[in-house]
mmCIF file of N, CA, C and O in Angstrom:
data_model
loop_
_atom_site.group_PDB
_atom_site.id
_atom_site.type_symbol
_atom_site.label_atom_id
_atom_site.label_comp_id
_atom_site.label_asym_id
_atom_site.label_seq_id
_atom_site.Cartn_x
_atom_site.Cartn_y
_atom_site.Cartn_z
ATOM 1 N N MET A 239 146.161 121.164 175.713
ATOM 2 C CA MET A 239 145.399 120.745 176.061
ATOM 3 C C MET A 239 144.238 120.503 177.276
ATOM 4 O O MET A 239 144.582 121.539 178.199
ATOM 5 N N ASN A 240 143.168 120.627 176.869
ATOM 6 C CA ASN A 240 141.719 120.786 177.074
ATOM 7 C C ASN A 240 141.409 119.587 178.071
ATOM 8 O O ASN A 240 140.950 118.519 177.698
ATOM 9 N N TYR A 241 141.466 119.250 179.365
ATOM 10 C CA TYR A 241 141.261 118.055 180.196
ATOM 11 C C TYR A 241 140.102 117.970 180.922
ATOM 12 O O TYR A 241 139.905 117.898 181.641
ATOM 13 N N LYS A 242 139.169 118.973 179.979
ATOM 14 C CA LYS A 242 137.981 119.546 180.833
ATOM 15 C C LYS A 242 137.196 117.976 180.916
ATOM 16 O O LYS A 242 136.690 117.523 182.146
ATOM 17 N N GLU A 243 136.888 116.818 180.209
ATOM 18 C CA GLU A 243 136.307 115.997 179.939
ATOM 19 C C GLU A 243 136.988 114.592 181.409
ATOM 20 O O GLU A 243 136.286 114.002 182.366
ATOM 21 N N GLU A 244 138.248 114.652 181.435
ATOM 22 C CA GLU A 244 138.421 114.314 182.109
ATOM 23 C C GLU A 244 138.556 114.649 183.604
ATOM 24 O O GLU A 244 138.157 113.909 184.749
ATOM 25 N N VAL A 245 138.568 116.459 183.982
ATOM 26 C CA VAL A 245 138.405 116.816 184.846
ATOM 27 C C VAL A 245 136.836 116.486 185.324
ATOM 28 O O VAL A 245 135.854 116.066 186.843
ATOM 29 N N LEU A 246 135.993 116.674 184.431
ATOM 30 C CA LEU A 246 134.215 116.288 184.504
ATOM 31 C C LEU A 246 134.232 114.556 185.607
ATOM 32 O O LEU A 246 133.515 114.785 186.432
ATOM 33 N N ASN A 247 134.849 114.216 184.942
ATOM 34 C CA ASN A 247 134.805 112.647 185.018
ATOM 35 C C ASN A 247 135.037 112.432 187.022
ATOM 36 O O ASN A 247 134.750 111.880 187.925
ATOM 37 N N LYS A 248 136.728 113.343 187.199
ATOM 38 C CA LYS A 248 136.938 113.289 188.498
ATOM 39 C C LYS A 248 136.151 113.763 189.349
ATOM 40 O O LYS A 248 135.638 113.513 190.725
ATOM 41 N N LEU A 249 135.394 114.779 189.459
ATOM 42 C CA LEU A 249 134.717 115.947 190.230
ATOM 43 C C LEU A 249 133.056 115.170 190.067
ATOM 44 O O LEU A 249 132.814 115.329 191.297
ATOM 45 N N LYS A 250 132.970 114.020 189.163
ATOM 46 C CA LYS A 250 131.549 113.039 189.552
ATOM 47 C C LYS A 250 132.067 112.242 191.013
ATOM 48 O O LYS A 250 130.808 111.826 191.825
ATOM 49 N N GLN A 251 132.911 112.233 191.518
ATOM 50 C CA GLN A 251 133.392 110.838 192.511
ATOM 51 C C GLN A 251 133.620 111.672 193.615
ATOM 52 O O GLN A 251 133.266 111.192 194.418
ATOM 53 N N PHE A 252 133.032 112.828 193.721
ATOM 54 C CA PHE A 252 133.200 113.592 194.997
ATOM 55 C C PHE A 252 131.903 114.301 195.527
ATOM 56 O O PHE A 252 131.164 114.537 194.641
ATOM 57 N N LYS A 253 131.987 114.713 196.774
ATOM 58 C CA LYS A 253 130.544 115.121 197.690
ATOM 59 C C LYS A 253 130.480 116.344 198.024
ATOM 60 O O LYS A 253 132.028 116.804 198.498
ATOM 61 N N LYS A 254 129.577 117.409 198.039
ATOM 62 C CA LYS A 254 130.199 118.916 198.683
ATOM 63 C C LYS A 254 131.514 118.379 200.425
ATOM 64 O O LYS A 254 132.065 119.595 200.317
ATOM 65 N N GLU A 255 131.085 117.575 201.170
ATOM 66 C CA GLU A 255 131.489 116.806 202.071
ATOM 67 C C GLU A 255 133.243 117.237 201.990
ATOM 68 O O GLU A 255 134.406 117.033 202.725
ATOM 69 N N ASP A 256 133.942 116.479 200.486
ATOM 70 C CA ASP A 256 134.648 116.305 199.649
ATOM 71 C C ASP A 256 135.766 117.355 199.832
ATOM 72 O O ASP A 256 137.111 117.576 199.046
ATOM 73 N N ILE A 257 134.982 118.914 199.582
ATOM 74 C CA ILE A 257 135.577 119.848 199.220
ATOM 75 C C ILE A 257 136.275 120.736 200.373
ATOM 76 O O ILE A 257 135.676 120.806 201.527
ATOM 77 N N ILE A 258 137.854 121.354 200.220
ATOM 78 C CA ILE A 258 138.642 122.170 201.354
ATOM 79 C C ILE A 258 139.097 123.041 200.489
ATOM 80 O O ILE A 258 139.642 123.358 199.726
ATOM 81 N N ILE A 259 138.713 124.360 200.650
ATOM 82 C CA ILE A 259 138.753 125.690 200.633
ATOM 83 C C ILE A 259 139.927 126.195 201.451
ATOM 84 O O ILE A 259 139.961 126.013 202.444
ATOM 85 N N SER A 260 141.141 126.504 200.692
ATOM 86 C CA SER A 260 142.685 126.673 201.554
ATOM 87 C C SER A 260 142.059 127.960 202.278
ATOM 88 O O SER A 260 141.284 129.319 201.335
ATOM 89 N N THR A 261 143.057 128.441 203.022
ATOM 90 C CA THR A 261 143.122 129.923 203.610
ATOM 91 C C THR A 261 142.854 130.785 202.782
ATOM 92 O O THR A 261 142.473 131.785 202.915
ATOM 93 N N HIS A 262 144.296 130.925 201.758
ATOM 94 C CA HIS A 262 144.137 131.608 200.898
ATOM 95 C C HIS A 262 142.606 131.941 199.261
ATOM 96 O O HIS A 262 142.947 133.024 199.659
ATOM 97 N N ALA A 263 142.839 130.688 199.364
ATOM 98 C CA ALA A 263 140.938 131.096 198.616
ATOM 99 C C ALA A 263 140.115 131.725 199.003
ATOM 100 O O ALA A 263 139.191 132.327 198.408
ATOM 101 N N LEU A 264 139.721 131.577 200.639
ATOM 102 C CA LEU A 264 138.978 132.555 201.866
ATOM 103 C C LEU A 264 139.140 133.838 201.811
ATOM 104 O O LEU A 264 137.674 134.231 201.338
ATOM 105 N N ILE A 265 140.235 133.553 201.596
ATOM 106 C CA ILE A 265 140.897 135.609 201.244
ATOM 107 C C ILE A 265 140.146 135.987 200.231
ATOM 108 O O ILE A 265 139.976 137.220 199.793
ATOM 109 N N ARG A 266 140.173 135.354 199.462
ATOM 110 C CA ARG A 266 140.422 135.759 197.605
ATOM 111 C C ARG A 266 139.155 135.847 197.625
ATOM 112 O O ARG A 266 138.675 136.637 196.567
ATOM 113 N N LEU A 267 138.172 134.942 198.163
ATOM 114 C CA LEU A 267 136.775 135.369 198.050
ATOM 115 C C LEU A 267 136.200 136.350 198.670
ATOM 116 O O LEU A 267 135.176 136.876 197.768
ATOM 117 N N LYS A 268 136.635 136.697 199.414
ATOM 118 C CA LYS A 268 136.119 138.021 200.207
ATOM 119 C C LYS A 268 136.370 139.376 199.491
ATOM 120 O O LYS A 268 135.388 139.875 199.364
ATOM 121 N N GLN A 269 138.028 138.898 198.700
ATOM 122 C CA GLN A 269 138.232 140.687 197.960
ATOM 123 C C GLN A 269 137.753 140.233 196.736
ATOM 124 O O GLN A 269 137.437 141.313 196.351
ATOM 125 N N ARG A 270 137.407 139.004 196.303
ATOM 126 C CA ARG A 270 136.727 139.348 194.971
ATOM 127 C C ARG A 270 135.374 138.946 194.750
ATOM 128 O O ARG A 270 134.727 138.775 193.724
ATOM 129 N N GLN A 271 134.213 139.047 195.922
ATOM 130 C CA GLN A 271 132.990 138.899 196.610
ATOM 131 C C GLN A 271 132.439 137.749 195.464
ATOM 132 O O GLN A 271 131.207 138.343 194.566
ATOM 133 N N ILE A 272 133.294 136.971 195.496
ATOM 134 C CA ILE A 272 132.561 135.367 195.394
ATOM 135 C C ILE A 272 131.899 135.052 196.258
ATOM 136 O O ILE A 272 132.598 134.572 197.595
ATOM 137 N N SER A 273 130.825 133.846 196.374
ATOM 138 C CA SER A 273 130.152 133.278 197.841
ATOM 139 C C SER A 273 130.890 131.617 197.385
ATOM 140 O O SER A 273 130.991 131.356 196.512
ATOM 141 N N GLU A 274 131.435 131.288 198.634
ATOM 142 C CA GLU A 274 131.950 129.716 199.038
ATOM 143 C C GLU A 274 130.965 129.086 198.256
ATOM 144 O O GLU A 274 130.835 128.295 197.397
ATOM 145 N N ALA A 275 129.316 129.459 198.524
ATOM 146 C CA ALA A 275 128.296 128.627 198.260
ATOM 147 C C ALA A 275 128.456 128.680 196.538
ATOM 148 O O ALA A 275 128.377 127.229 195.917
ATOM 149 N N GLU A 276 128.854 128.986 195.917
ATOM 150 C CA GLU A 276 128.760 128.839 194.720
ATOM 151 C C GLU A 276 129.887 128.504 194.232
ATOM 152 O O GLU A 276 129.960 127.920 192.780
ATOM 153 N N ILE A 277 131.316 128.791 194.643
ATOM 154 C CA ILE A 277 132.475 127.716 193.915
ATOM 155 C C ILE A 277 131.973 126.657 194.426
ATOM 156 O O ILE A 277 132.347 125.395 193.613
ATOM 157 N N ILE A 278 131.433 125.519 195.533
ATOM 158 C CA ILE A 278 131.196 124.702 195.864
ATOM 159 C C ILE A 278 129.889 123.971 194.697
ATOM 160 O O ILE A 278 129.929 122.825 194.383
ATOM 161 N N GLU A 279 129.202 124.711 194.686
ATOM 162 C CA GLU A 279 128.060 123.789 193.461
ATOM 163 C C GLU A 279 128.581 124.329 192.367
ATOM 164 O O GLU A 279 128.580 123.173 191.196
ATOM 165 N N ASN A 280 129.938 124.940 191.473
ATOM 166 C CA ASN A 280 130.614 125.032 190.433
ATOM 167 C C ASN A 280 130.880 123.839 190.445
ATOM 168 O O ASN A 280 131.417 123.104 189.794
ATOM 169 N N ILE A 281 132.064 123.143 191.535
ATOM 170 C CA ILE A 281 132.692 122.022 192.028
ATOM 171 C C ILE A 281 131.666 120.882 191.600
ATOM 172 O O ILE A 281 132.571 119.888 191.031
ATOM 173 N N ILE A 282 130.539 120.687 192.130
ATOM 174 C CA ILE A 282 129.505 119.350 192.307
ATOM 175 C C ILE A 282 128.999 118.949 191.262
ATOM 176 O O ILE A 282 128.631 118.252 191.095
ATOM 177 N N ASN A 283 128.753 120.808 190.571
ATOM 178 C CA ASN A 283 127.863 120.530 189.511
ATOM 179 C C ASN A 283 128.401 121.169 188.260
ATOM 180 O O ASN A 283 127.729 122.562 187.984
ATOM 181 N N PRO A 284 129.216 120.790 187.734
ATOM 182 C CA PRO A 284 130.188 121.316 186.552
ATOM 183 C C PRO A 284 130.051 121.654 185.259
ATOM 184 O O PRO A 284 129.935 121.504 184.587
ATOM 185 N N ARG A 285 128.956 122.166 185.354
ATOM 186 C CA ARG A 285 128.034 122.677 184.338
ATOM 187 C C ARG A 285 128.742 123.819 183.296
ATOM 188 O O ARG A 285 128.598 124.001 181.938
ATOM 189 N N ARG A 286 128.800 124.541 184.521
ATOM 190 C CA ARG A 286 129.704 125.730 183.659
ATOM 191 C C ARG A 286 131.192 125.731 183.187
ATOM 192 O O ARG A 286 131.786 126.508 182.831
ATOM 193 N N LEU A 287 132.108 124.234 183.924
ATOM 194 C CA LEU A 287 133.472 123.784 183.136
ATOM 195 C C LEU A 287 133.616 124.461 181.392
ATOM 196 O O LEU A 287 132.894 123.318 180.995
ATOM 197 N N GLN A 288 134.240 124.869 181.361
ATOM 198 C CA GLN A 288 134.807 125.479 179.826
ATOM 199 C C GLN A 288 135.783 124.544 179.857
ATOM 200 O O GLN A 288 135.827 124.126 178.516
ATOM 201 N N TYR A 289 136.936 125.079 180.522
ATOM 202 C CA TYR A 289 138.419 124.730 180.169
ATOM 203 C C TYR A 289 139.246 124.145 181.610
ATOM 204 O O TYR A 289 138.720 124.438 182.704
ATOM 205 N N ALA A 290 139.759 123.299 181.225
ATOM 206 C CA ALA A 290 140.512 122.532 182.173
ATOM 207 C C ALA A 290 141.919 122.187 181.977
ATOM 208 O O ALA A 290 141.818 121.814 180.832
ATOM 209 N N VAL A 291 143.210 122.887 182.312
ATOM 210 C CA VAL A 291 144.422 122.732 181.743
ATOM 211 C C VAL A 291 144.997 122.308 183.393
ATOM 212 O O VAL A 291 145.248 122.755 184.072
ATOM 213 N N LYS A 292 146.119 120.905 182.924
ATOM 214 C CA LYS A 292 146.654 120.746 183.674
ATOM 215 C C LYS A 292 148.201 120.781 184.054
ATOM 216 O O LYS A 292 148.574 121.711 183.225
ATOM 217 N N GLN A 293 148.513 121.100 185.548
ATOM 218 C CA GLN A 293 149.382 122.467 185.717
ATOM 219 C C GLN A 293 150.363 120.754 186.576
ATOM 220 O O GLN A 293 150.179 119.843 186.691
ATOM 221 N N LYS A 294 151.806 121.102 187.004
ATOM 222 C CA LYS A 294 152.764 120.314 187.418
ATOM 223 C C LYS A 294 152.279 120.364 189.395
ATOM 224 O O LYS A 294 151.969 121.466 189.574
ATOM 225 N N ALA A 295 151.909 118.929 189.859
ATOM 226 C CA ALA A 295 151.439 118.671 191.314
ATOM 227 C C ALA A 295 152.721 118.829 191.829
ATOM 228 O O ALA A 295 153.777 118.308 191.786
ATOM 229 N N ASN A 296 152.536 118.791 193.090
ATOM 230 C CA ASN A 296 153.695 118.611 193.835
ATOM 231 C C ASN A 296 154.172 117.466 194.885
ATOM 232 O O ASN A 296 154.933 116.679 194.513
ATOM 233 N N ASN A 297 153.418 116.654 194.184
ATOM 234 C CA ASN A 297 153.393 115.205 194.229
ATOM 235 C C ASN A 297 152.378 114.200 193.686
ATOM 236 O O ASN A 297 151.811 114.351 193.294
ATOM 237 N N LEU A 298 153.071 112.840 193.183
ATOM 238 C CA LEU A 298 152.449 111.973 192.504
ATOM 239 C C LEU A 298 151.249 111.509 192.877
ATOM 240 O O LEU A 298 150.487 111.535 191.751
ATOM 241 N N ALA A 299 151.069 111.837 194.159
ATOM 242 C CA ALA A 299 149.492 111.089 194.658
ATOM 243 C C ALA A 299 148.364 111.873 194.027
ATOM 244 O O ALA A 299 147.111 111.855 194.406
ATOM 245 N N GLU A 300 148.561 113.093 193.336
ATOM 246 C CA GLU A 300 147.493 114.437 193.352
ATOM 247 C C GLU A 300 147.696 114.943 191.935
ATOM 248 O O GLU A 300 148.728 114.676 191.400
ATOM 249 N N GLU A 301 146.758 115.562 191.622
ATOM 250 C CA GLU A 301 146.950 116.144 190.518
ATOM 251 C C GLU A 301 146.140 117.666 190.139
ATOM 252 O O GLU A 301 144.972 117.938 191.138
ATOM 253 N N LYS A 302 146.435 118.343 189.588
ATOM 254 C CA LYS A 302 146.207 119.690 189.874
ATOM 255 C C LYS A 302 145.759 120.422 188.737
ATOM 256 O O LYS A 302 146.397 120.124 187.516
ATOM 257 N N PHE A 303 144.881 121.549 188.586
ATOM 258 C CA PHE A 303 144.248 121.568 187.493
ATOM 259 C C PHE A 303 143.642 122.947 187.878
ATOM 260 O O PHE A 303 143.339 123.731 188.528
ATOM 261 N N ASP A 304 143.985 123.554 186.736
ATOM 262 C CA ASP A 304 143.442 125.010 186.048
ATOM 263 C C ASP A 304 142.151 125.232 185.732
ATOM 264 O O ASP A 304 142.363 125.404 184.553
ATOM 265 N N CYS A 305 140.891 125.413 186.075
ATOM 266 C CA CYS A 305 139.750 125.320 185.687
ATOM 267 C C CYS A 305 139.339 126.620 185.639
ATOM 268 O O CYS A 305 139.308 127.392 186.249
ATOM 269 N N TYR A 306 138.586 126.938 184.728
ATOM 270 C CA TYR A 306 137.561 128.014 183.964
ATOM 271 C C TYR A 306 136.268 127.499 183.806
ATOM 272 O O TYR A 306 135.822 126.593 183.055
ATOM 273 N N PHE A 307 135.217 128.738 184.476
ATOM 274 C CA PHE A 307 133.946 127.949 184.633
ATOM 275 C C PHE A 307 133.576 129.459 184.175
ATOM 276 O O PHE A 307 133.328 130.413 184.718
ATOM 277 N N GLY A 308 132.981 129.468 182.760
ATOM 278 C CA GLY A 308 132.270 130.061 182.732
ATOM 279 C C GLY A 308 130.944 130.974 182.792
ATOM 280 O O GLY A 308 130.098 129.931 182.406
ATOM 281 N N TYR A 309 130.933 132.365 182.976
ATOM 282 C CA TYR A 309 129.188 132.691 182.593
ATOM 283 C C TYR A 309 128.946 133.120 181.284
ATOM 284 O O TYR A 309 127.689 133.030 181.262
ATOM 285 N N SER A 310 129.679 133.771 181.014
ATOM 286 C CA SER A 310 129.328 134.209 179.610
ATOM 287 C C SER A 310 130.723 135.060 178.897
ATOM 288 O O SER A 310 131.615 134.290 179.266
ATOM 289 N N LYS A 311 130.620 135.578 177.928
ATOM 290 C CA LYS A 311 131.827 135.912 176.971
ATOM 291 C C LYS A 311 132.890 136.625 177.774
ATOM 292 O O LYS A 311 133.677 136.803 177.121
ATOM 293 N N THR A 312 132.209 137.407 178.438
ATOM 294 C CA THR A 312 133.140 138.561 179.319
ATOM 295 C C THR A 312 133.629 138.178 180.740
ATOM 296 O O THR A 312 133.755 138.872 181.439
ATOM 297 N N GLN A 313 132.764 137.143 181.282
ATOM 298 C CA GLN A 313 132.418 136.817 182.926
ATOM 299 C C GLN A 313 133.159 135.169 182.952
ATOM 300 O O GLN A 313 132.466 134.593 182.584
ATOM 301 N N CYS A 314 134.026 134.864 183.664
ATOM 302 C CA CYS A 314 134.052 133.591 184.459
ATOM 303 C C CYS A 314 134.829 133.676 185.495
ATOM 304 O O CYS A 314 135.639 134.758 186.069
ATOM 305 N N HIS A 315 134.748 132.287 186.586
ATOM 306 C CA HIS A 315 135.615 132.185 187.376
ATOM 307 C C HIS A 315 136.827 131.491 187.119
ATOM 308 O O HIS A 315 136.694 130.439 186.449
ATOM 309 N N ARG A 316 137.981 131.404 187.621
ATOM 310 C CA ARG A 316 138.941 130.376 187.236
ATOM 311 C C ARG A 316 139.284 129.977 188.581
ATOM 312 O O ARG A 316 139.975 130.475 190.153
ATOM 313 N N TYR A 317 139.633 128.779 189.021
ATOM 314 C CA TYR A 317 139.858 127.703 190.447
ATOM 315 C C TYR A 317 140.997 127.044 189.832
ATOM 316 O O TYR A 317 140.901 126.336 188.782
ATOM 317 N N ILE A 318 141.686 126.852 190.784
ATOM 318 C CA ILE A 318 143.196 126.109 191.083
ATOM 319 C C ILE A 318 142.349 125.433 191.645
ATOM 320 O O ILE A 318 142.551 125.493 192.989
ATOM 321 N N ILE A 319 142.819 124.053 191.334
ATOM 322 C CA ILE A 319 142.193 123.031 192.113
ATOM 323 C C ILE A 319 143.507 121.827 192.544
ATOM 324 O O ILE A 319 143.625 121.300 190.920
ATOM 325 N N ILE A 320 143.223 121.021 193.508
ATOM 326 C CA ILE A 320 144.297 120.016 193.944
ATOM 327 C C ILE A 320 143.283 118.730 193.573
ATOM 328 O O ILE A 320 142.237 118.650 195.045
ATOM 329 N N ILE A 321 142.913 117.861 192.792
ATOM 330 C CA ILE A 321 142.612 116.438 192.986
ATOM 331 C C ILE A 321 143.629 115.108 193.810
ATOM 332 O O ILE A 321 144.422 114.895 193.546
ATOM 333 N N LYS A 322 143.186 114.889 195.147
ATOM 334 C CA LYS A 322 143.568 113.658 195.402
ATOM 335 C C LYS A 322 142.521 113.242 196.309
ATOM 336 O O LYS A 322 141.370 112.531 195.232
ATOM 337 N N ASN A 323 142.394 112.733 197.447
ATOM 338 C CA ASN A 323 141.361 111.864 198.535
ATOM 339 C C ASN A 323 140.416 112.872 198.537
ATOM 340 O O ASN A 323 139.001 112.814 198.811
ATOM 341 N N LYS A 324 140.680 114.122 198.135
ATOM 342 C CA LYS A 324 139.508 114.975 198.557
ATOM 343 C C LYS A 324 139.809 116.058 196.859
ATOM 344 O O LYS A 324 141.113 116.255 196.762
ATOM 345 N N ILE A 325 139.167 116.868 197.597
ATOM 346 C CA ILE A 325 139.280 118.389 196.561
ATOM 347 C C ILE A 325 140.048 119.530 197.013
ATOM 348 O O ILE A 325 139.195 119.978 198.196
ATOM 349 N N ILE A 326 140.833 120.034 196.832
ATOM 350 C CA ILE A 326 141.310 121.178 197.452
ATOM 351 C C ILE A 326 141.323 122.310 196.529
ATOM 352 O O ILE A 326 141.849 122.264 195.480
ATOM 353 N N VAL A 327 140.927 123.550 196.593
ATOM 354 C CA VAL A 327 140.689 124.760 195.972
ATOM 355 C C VAL A 327 141.669 125.779 196.530
ATOM 356 O O VAL A 327 141.884 125.865 197.442
ATOM 357 N N VAL A 328 142.733 125.910 195.619
ATOM 358 C CA VAL A 328 143.841 126.862 196.188
ATOM 359 C C VAL A 328 143.510 127.928 195.989
ATOM 360 O O VAL A 328 144.211 129.174 197.047
ATOM 361 N N THR A 329 143.004 128.533 194.816
ATOM 362 C CA THR A 329 142.355 129.829 195.094
ATOM 363 C C THR A 329 141.824 130.135 193.972
ATOM 364 O O THR A 329 141.216 128.834 193.050
ATOM 365 N N VAL A 330 140.804 131.461 193.703
ATOM 366 C CA VAL A 330 139.922 131.499 193.112
ATOM 367 C C VAL A 330 140.243 132.783 192.564
ATOM 368 O O VAL A 330 140.727 134.046 193.069
ATOM 369 N N ILE A 331 140.046 133.104 191.127
ATOM 370 C CA ILE A 331 140.181 134.312 190.469
ATOM 371 C C ILE A 331 138.568 134.649 189.368
ATOM 372 O O ILE A 331 138.240 133.724 189.476
ATOM 373 N N LYS A 332 138.512 136.142 189.504
ATOM 374 C CA LYS A 332 137.187 136.737 188.755
ATOM 375 C C LYS A 332 137.710 137.225 187.342
ATOM 376 O O LYS A 332 138.849 137.961 188.012
ATOM 377 N N ILE A 333 137.341 136.786 186.590
ATOM 378 C CA ILE A 333 137.671 137.265 185.050
ATOM 379 C C ILE A 333 136.999 138.047 184.505
ATOM 380 O O ILE A 333 135.727 137.631 184.487
ATOM 381 N N ASN A 334 137.020 139.393 184.682
ATOM 382 C CA ASN A 334 135.804 140.383 183.786
ATOM 383 C C ASN A 334 135.976 141.021 182.816
ATOM 384 O O ASN A 334 135.995 141.779 182.464
ATOM 385 N N LYS A 335 137.083 140.078 181.387
ATOM 386 C CA LYS A 335 136.725 140.468 180.286
ATOM 387 C C LYS A 335 136.754 139.129 179.687
ATOM 388 O O LYS A 335 137.150 137.991 179.954
ATOM 389 N N ARG A 336 137.142 139.392 178.246
ATOM 390 C CA ARG A 336 137.295 138.527 177.234
ATOM 391 C C ARG A 336 138.090 137.413 177.424
ATOM 392 O O ARG A 336 139.534 137.345 177.612
ATOM 393 N N TRP A 337 137.877 136.027 178.379
ATOM 394 C CA TRP A 337 138.457 135.362 178.734
ATOM 395 C C TRP A 337 139.116 134.487 177.817
ATOM 396 O O TRP A 337 140.447 133.187 178.188
ATOM 397 N N GLN A 338 138.354 134.027 176.606
ATOM 398 C CA GLN A 338 138.465 132.846 176.154
ATOM 399 C C GLN A 338 139.630 132.677 175.470
ATOM 400 O O GLN A 338 140.483 131.564 175.168
ATOM 401 N N ARG A 339 140.286 133.834 174.796
ATOM 402 C CA ARG A 339 141.707 133.791 174.286
ATOM 403 C C ARG A 339 142.759 133.724 175.771
ATOM 404 O O ARG A 339 143.887 133.084 175.231
ATOM 405 N N ILE A 340 142.528 133.996 176.028
ATOM 406 C CA ILE A 340 143.622 133.787 177.220
ATOM 407 C C ILE A 340 143.492 132.169 177.573
ATOM 408 O O ILE A 340 144.928 131.750 177.683
ATOM 409 N N VAL A 341 142.711 131.556 177.931
ATOM 410 C CA VAL A 341 142.470 129.943 177.874
ATOM 411 C C VAL A 341 143.412 129.457 176.580
ATOM 412 O O VAL A 341 144.123 128.578 177.163
ATOM 413 N N GLU A 342 142.787 129.662 175.248
ATOM 414 C CA GLU A 342 143.471 129.438 174.221
ATOM 415 C C GLU A 342 144.890 129.435 174.352
ATOM 416 O O GLU A 342 145.809 128.216 173.590
ATOM 417 N N LYS A 343 144.991 130.285 174.479
ATOM 418 C CA LYS A 343 147.050 130.700 174.615
ATOM 419 C C LYS A 343 147.487 129.636 175.412
ATOM 420 O O LYS A 343 148.353 129.014 175.108
ATOM 421 N N LYS A 344 147.128 129.359 176.584
ATOM 422 C CA LYS A 344 147.922 128.318 178.137
ATOM 423 C C LYS A 344 147.582 127.098 176.460
ATOM 424 O O LYS A 344 148.283 125.929 177.136
ATOM 425 N N ILE A 345 146.539 126.737 176.532
ATOM 426 C CA ILE A 345 146.136 125.148 175.834
ATOM 427 C C ILE A 345 147.150 124.697 174.528
ATOM 428 O O ILE A 345 147.512 123.804 174.316
ATOM 429 N N ASN A 346 147.212 126.075 173.560
ATOM 430 C CA ASN A 346 148.124 125.871 172.359
ATOM 431 C C ASN A 346 149.710 125.973 173.141
ATOM 432 O O ASN A 346 150.241 124.787 172.218
ATOM 433 N N ARG A 347 149.848 126.077 174.375
ATOM 434 C CA ARG A 347 151.356 126.152 174.344
ATOM 435 C C ARG A 347 151.759 124.847 174.889
ATOM 436 O O ARG A 347 152.907 125.048 175.070
ATOM 437 N N ASP A 348 150.546 124.154 175.643
ATOM 438 C CA ASP A 348 150.808 122.751 176.256
ATOM 439 C C ASP A 348 151.137 121.676 175.062
ATOM 440 O O ASP A 348 150.830 121.908 173.904
#
């Protein structure tokens, strides 16, 4: 199931200061040549958000989502985020191949 609308509504409640990028995500940013500003922009202004898949969170006070921000048919950014009183970016992945089928399989599985 695609939770895109739910995630969009939740992201609108937060400001730039409410985004925390984990140490792991910072390492992945550098490896995958993605700018921190680009991630923050995608979360604050989620116009590129195409899909959001809900994942199992560690506790009841938080929600975890696997979000896909599409740039083209062959390029997207995938962020795993946790939403509670702030947004925590757990990891960042850059996908450089046809990514829509990957997401559709995940959504159809749920």
